[in-house]
Amino acid sequence: MKIGVYPGSFDPVTNGHLDILERASKLFDQVIVAVIHNPQKKGFFSIEERVALLEEVTRHIPKVTVDSFTGLLMDYVVSKKAQAVIRGLRAVSDFDYEMQMALMNNKLCPSVETIFIISCPQYIYLSSTKIKEVAILGGSINGLVPKHVEQKLIDKIRNTNKG
Ligand code: ADP
């Protein structure tokens, strides 16, 4: 059984993430999307909300399961008996960071490979951070995140502005 772990903040999941997931699920028997819980970082959506959004929008990909974790990624990957970490690559700017991380993870756990999937051109500029910036300022994010995520973002921004 080939298992891949796709780690990230997914705050929130975008169509760029979904594209990587759909393509990764063709290479593995199971793909675990793992939301990184860093207690030092306060996200826009809570970890529970991010997991719920991911569960909702990956329903159509039966090989995908959603989880969250704290601590060292490699400890988590080994605990799940996974063989690979999956990462998406957008621009050259992602490369430096990703290479450092992949090499460090390889040092910690040489039996686990990091697999990179290049973003499809239409989502190359897309990040959760940009999505939030645009949505908070009232711009359209139509077509960049699933409809369900778009609605939750709008609701959250409305509630934050009320409070
Ligand atoms: P971000 O906040 O930048 O969206 P995440 O930590 O949520 O980043 O991303 C998790 C993984 O998904 C990373 O490997 C990241 O490079 C990748 N990723 C993020 N956005 C895209 C995209 N638009 N296309 C391809 N891969 C992406």
mmCIF file of C-alpha atoms and ligand atoms in Angstrom:
data_model
loop_
_atom_site.group_PDB
_atom_site.id
_atom_site.type_symbol
_atom_site.label_atom_id
_atom_site.label_comp_id
_atom_site.label_asym_id
_atom_site.label_seq_id
_atom_site.Cartn_x
_atom_site.Cartn_y
_atom_site.Cartn_z
ATOM 1 C CA MET A 1 0.000 0.000 0.000
ATOM 2 C CA LYS A 2 1.559 3.269 -1.158
ATOM 3 C CA ILE A 3 0.732 6.139 1.169
ATOM 4 C CA GLY A 4 1.627 9.807 0.615
ATOM 5 C CA VAL A 5 1.311 12.647 3.120
ATOM 6 C CA TYR A 6 0.494 16.123 1.769
ATOM 7 C CA PRO A 7 1.326 18.555 4.587
ATOM 8 C CA GLY A 8 0.537 22.269 4.727
ATOM 9 C CA SER A 9 -1.363 25.020 6.477
ATOM 10 C CA PHE A 10 -4.345 24.934 4.094
ATOM 11 C CA ASP A 11 -5.672 28.186 5.570
ATOM 12 C CA PRO A 12 -7.893 27.736 3.589
ATOM 13 C CA VAL A 13 -7.655 25.023 0.898
ATOM 14 C CA THR A 14 -7.528 26.496 -2.627
ATOM 15 C CA ASN A 15 -8.068 25.073 -6.114
ATOM 16 C CA GLY A 16 -4.248 24.917 -6.393
ATOM 17 C CA HIS A 17 -4.115 22.493 -3.444
ATOM 18 C CA LEU A 18 -7.029 20.495 -4.872
ATOM 19 C CA ASP A 19 -5.302 20.132 -8.244
ATOM 20 C CA ILE A 20 -2.182 18.734 -6.514
ATOM 21 C CA LEU A 21 -4.358 16.360 -4.488
ATOM 22 C CA GLU A 22 -6.265 15.070 -7.502
ATOM 23 C CA ARG A 23 -3.027 14.406 -9.362
ATOM 24 C CA ALA A 24 -1.272 12.850 -6.321
ATOM 25 C CA SER A 25 -4.191 10.499 -5.763
ATOM 26 C CA LYS A 26 -3.384 8.886 -9.146
ATOM 27 C CA LEU A 27 0.082 7.962 -7.841
ATOM 28 C CA PHE A 28 -0.813 6.630 -4.378
ATOM 29 C CA ASP A 29 -3.278 4.169 -2.850
ATOM 30 C CA GLN A 30 -3.945 6.682 -0.098
ATOM 31 C CA VAL A 31 -3.163 10.377 0.276
ATOM 32 C CA ILE A 32 -3.352 11.917 3.731
ATOM 33 C CA VAL A 33 -3.783 15.689 3.698
ATOM 34 C CA ALA A 34 -2.225 16.743 6.975
ATOM 35 C CA VAL A 35 -2.924 20.195 8.393
ATOM 36 C CA ILE A 36 0.116 21.381 10.330
ATOM 37 C CA HIS A 37 -0.826 22.644 13.761
ATOM 38 C CA ASN A 38 1.789 25.145 14.853
ATOM 39 C CA PRO A 39 0.670 26.501 18.266
ATOM 40 C CA GLN A 40 2.873 29.596 17.718
ATOM 41 C CA LYS A 41 0.988 30.588 14.565
ATOM 42 C CA LYS A 42 -2.541 31.899 14.742
ATOM 43 C CA GLY A 43 -4.377 31.082 11.559
ATOM 44 C CA PHE A 44 -7.403 32.706 9.957
ATOM 45 C CA PHE A 45 -9.432 29.485 10.188
ATOM 46 C CA SER A 46 -8.976 27.182 13.204
ATOM 47 C CA ILE A 47 -7.383 23.770 12.628
ATOM 48 C CA GLU A 48 -10.830 22.154 13.049
ATOM 49 C CA GLU A 49 -12.351 24.503 10.466
ATOM 50 C CA ARG A 50 -9.537 23.820 7.977
ATOM 51 C CA VAL A 51 -9.941 20.062 8.425
ATOM 52 C CA ALA A 52 -13.720 20.358 7.944
ATOM 53 C CA LEU A 53 -13.257 22.434 4.756
ATOM 54 C CA LEU A 54 -10.768 19.915 3.372
ATOM 55 C CA GLU A 55 -13.105 17.017 4.171
ATOM 56 C CA GLU A 56 -15.958 18.738 2.387
ATOM 57 C CA VAL A 57 -14.036 19.588 -0.794
ATOM 58 C CA THR A 58 -12.180 16.261 -1.137
ATOM 59 C CA ARG A 59 -15.314 14.108 -0.839
ATOM 60 C CA HIS A 60 -15.067 13.311 -4.569
ATOM 61 C CA ILE A 61 -11.561 11.822 -4.189
ATOM 62 C CA PRO A 62 -12.052 8.566 -2.273
ATOM 63 C CA LYS A 63 -8.327 7.954 -1.762
ATOM 64 C CA VAL A 64 -7.942 11.171 0.232
ATOM 65 C CA THR A 65 -8.250 11.341 4.012
ATOM 66 C CA VAL A 66 -7.823 14.465 6.131
ATOM 67 C CA ASP A 67 -5.944 14.779 9.402
ATOM 68 C CA SER A 68 -3.920 17.282 11.465
ATOM 69 C CA PHE A 69 -0.726 16.935 13.434
ATOM 70 C CA THR A 70 1.699 18.782 15.712
ATOM 71 C CA GLY A 71 5.436 18.265 15.987
ATOM 72 C CA LEU A 72 7.915 16.853 13.521
ATOM 73 C CA LEU A 73 6.553 16.018 10.072
ATOM 74 C CA MET A 74 8.822 12.969 9.736
ATOM 75 C CA ASP A 75 7.529 11.497 13.015
ATOM 76 C CA TYR A 76 4.003 11.899 11.699
ATOM 77 C CA VAL A 77 4.869 10.365 8.302
ATOM 78 C CA VAL A 78 6.475 7.323 9.953
ATOM 79 C CA SER A 79 3.517 6.921 12.346
ATOM 80 C CA LYS A 80 1.227 6.724 9.286
ATOM 81 C CA LYS A 81 3.536 4.188 7.566
ATOM 82 C CA ALA A 82 3.729 6.543 4.568
ATOM 83 C CA GLN A 83 6.497 6.286 1.974
ATOM 84 C CA ALA A 84 6.433 9.841 0.670
ATOM 85 C CA VAL A 85 5.789 13.488 1.403
ATOM 86 C CA ILE A 86 3.963 15.329 -1.383
ATOM 87 C CA ARG A 87 4.602 19.026 -2.033
ATOM 88 C CA GLY A 88 3.373 21.400 -4.691
ATOM 89 C CA LEU A 89 5.834 23.660 -6.508
ATOM 90 C CA ARG A 90 4.662 26.947 -7.949
ATOM 91 C CA ALA A 91 7.525 29.254 -8.876
ATOM 92 C CA VAL A 92 11.302 29.193 -8.469
ATOM 93 C CA SER A 93 10.678 31.156 -5.260
ATOM 94 C CA ASP A 94 9.220 27.983 -3.676
ATOM 95 C CA PHE A 95 12.268 25.964 -4.635
ATOM 96 C CA ASP A 96 14.877 27.139 -2.118
ATOM 97 C CA TYR A 97 12.677 26.536 0.888
ATOM 98 C CA GLU A 98 11.353 23.252 -0.457
ATOM 99 C CA MET A 99 14.827 21.923 -1.220
ATOM 100 C CA GLN A 100 16.065 22.755 2.287
ATOM 101 C CA MET A 101 13.066 21.069 3.814
ATOM 102 C CA ALA A 102 13.305 17.977 1.597
ATOM 103 C CA LEU A 103 17.019 17.568 2.358
ATOM 104 C CA MET A 104 16.505 18.017 6.095
ATOM 105 C CA ASN A 105 13.641 15.527 6.059
ATOM 106 C CA ASN A 106 15.799 13.106 4.094
ATOM 107 C CA LYS A 107 18.517 13.453 6.724
ATOM 108 C CA LEU A 108 16.008 12.761 9.501
ATOM 109 C CA CYS A 109 14.354 9.886 7.690
ATOM 110 C CA PRO A 110 16.177 8.587 4.578
ATOM 111 C CA SER A 111 13.520 5.987 3.748
ATOM 112 C CA VAL A 112 10.880 8.667 3.041
ATOM 113 C CA GLU A 113 10.978 10.468 -0.334
ATOM 114 C CA THR A 114 9.682 13.956 -1.046
ATOM 115 C CA ILE A 115 7.713 14.086 -4.301
ATOM 116 C CA PHE A 116 7.161 17.451 -6.002
ATOM 117 C CA ILE A 117 4.230 18.105 -8.273
ATOM 118 C CA ILE A 118 4.448 21.236 -10.404
ATOM 119 C CA SER A 119 1.420 23.509 -10.144
ATOM 120 C CA CYS A 120 -0.751 23.708 -13.227
ATOM 121 C CA PRO A 121 -0.267 27.088 -14.970
ATOM 122 C CA GLN A 122 -3.703 28.436 -14.096
ATOM 123 C CA TYR A 123 -2.996 28.223 -10.327
ATOM 124 C CA ILE A 124 0.687 29.112 -10.283
ATOM 125 C CA TYR A 125 0.087 32.501 -8.645
ATOM 126 C CA LEU A 126 -2.388 31.184 -6.107
ATOM 127 C CA SER A 127 -1.708 31.020 -2.358
ATOM 128 C CA SER A 128 -3.979 30.911 0.666
ATOM 129 C CA THR A 129 -2.431 34.206 1.781
ATOM 130 C CA LYS A 130 -3.356 35.985 -1.485
ATOM 131 C CA ILE A 131 -6.872 34.506 -1.364
ATOM 132 C CA LYS A 132 -7.413 35.918 2.140
ATOM 133 C CA GLU A 133 -5.981 39.340 1.189
ATOM 134 C CA VAL A 134 -8.282 39.665 -1.805
ATOM 135 C CA ALA A 135 -11.356 38.330 0.014
ATOM 136 C CA ILE A 136 -10.837 40.638 3.025
ATOM 137 C CA LEU A 137 -10.640 43.624 0.671
ATOM 138 C CA GLY A 138 -13.862 42.568 -1.039
ATOM 139 C CA GLY A 139 -12.359 41.259 -4.314
ATOM 140 C CA SER A 140 -13.672 38.263 -6.201
ATOM 141 C CA ILE A 141 -12.063 34.877 -5.536
ATOM 142 C CA ASN A 142 -14.497 33.116 -7.828
ATOM 143 C CA GLY A 143 -12.878 30.099 -9.516
ATOM 144 C CA LEU A 144 -9.835 30.151 -7.236
ATOM 145 C CA VAL A 145 -11.303 28.219 -4.291
ATOM 146 C CA PRO A 146 -14.201 25.736 -4.165
ATOM 147 C CA LYS A 147 -17.643 27.418 -3.775
ATOM 148 C CA HIS A 148 -18.012 26.012 -0.248
ATOM 149 C CA VAL A 149 -14.697 27.596 0.811
ATOM 150 C CA GLU A 150 -15.639 30.903 -0.839
ATOM 151 C CA GLN A 151 -18.861 31.036 1.183
ATOM 152 C CA LYS A 152 -17.106 30.163 4.474
ATOM 153 C CA LEU A 153 -14.508 32.872 3.827
ATOM 154 C CA ILE A 154 -17.182 35.480 3.166
ATOM 155 C CA ASP A 155 -19.081 34.411 6.328
ATOM 156 C CA LYS A 156 -15.938 34.522 8.449
ATOM 157 C CA ILE A 157 -14.929 37.972 7.181
ATOM 158 C CA ARG A 158 -18.477 39.257 7.836
ATOM 159 C CA ASN A 159 -18.433 37.866 11.401
ATOM 160 C CA THR A 160 -14.946 39.247 12.084
ATOM 161 C CA ASN A 161 -16.025 42.703 10.900
ATOM 162 C CA LYS A 162 -19.125 42.576 13.128
ATOM 163 C CA GLY A 163 -17.139 41.723 16.274
HETATM 164 P P1 ADP B 1 0.118 28.371 1.019
HETATM 165 O O1 ADP B 1 -0.297 29.017 2.303
HETATM 166 O O2 ADP B 1 1.281 29.047 0.353
HETATM 167 O O3 ADP B 1 -1.001 28.110 0.070
HETATM 168 P P2 ADP B 1 0.351 25.698 2.190
HETATM 169 O O4 ADP B 1 1.269 25.441 3.333
HETATM 170 O O5 ADP B 1 -1.099 25.669 2.519
HETATM 171 O O6 ADP B 1 0.782 27.021 1.449
HETATM 172 O O7 ADP B 1 0.674 24.683 1.000
HETATM 173 C C1 ADP B 1 0.823 23.312 1.137
HETATM 174 C C2 ADP B 1 1.501 22.767 -0.102
HETATM 175 O O8 ADP B 1 0.726 23.081 -1.256
HETATM 176 C C3 ADP B 1 2.887 23.336 -0.380
HETATM 177 O O9 ADP B 1 3.668 22.299 -0.964
HETATM 178 C C4 ADP B 1 2.624 24.414 -1.388
HETATM 179 O O10 ADP B 1 3.769 24.660 -2.185
HETATM 180 C C5 ADP B 1 1.519 23.781 -2.191
HETATM 181 N N1 ADP B 1 0.699 24.759 -2.882
HETATM 182 C C6 ADP B 1 0.069 25.837 -2.368
HETATM 183 N N2 ADP B 1 -0.593 26.526 -3.316
HETATM 184 C C7 ADP B 1 -0.386 25.863 -4.489
HETATM 185 C C8 ADP B 1 -0.774 26.086 -5.845
HETATM 186 N N3 ADP B 1 -1.490 27.139 -6.201
HETATM 187 N N4 ADP B 1 -0.363 25.182 -6.777
HETATM 188 C C9 ADP B 1 0.408 24.141 -6.413
HETATM 189 N N5 ADP B 1 0.824 23.889 -5.165
HETATM 190 C C10 ADP B 1 0.443 24.728 -4.207
#
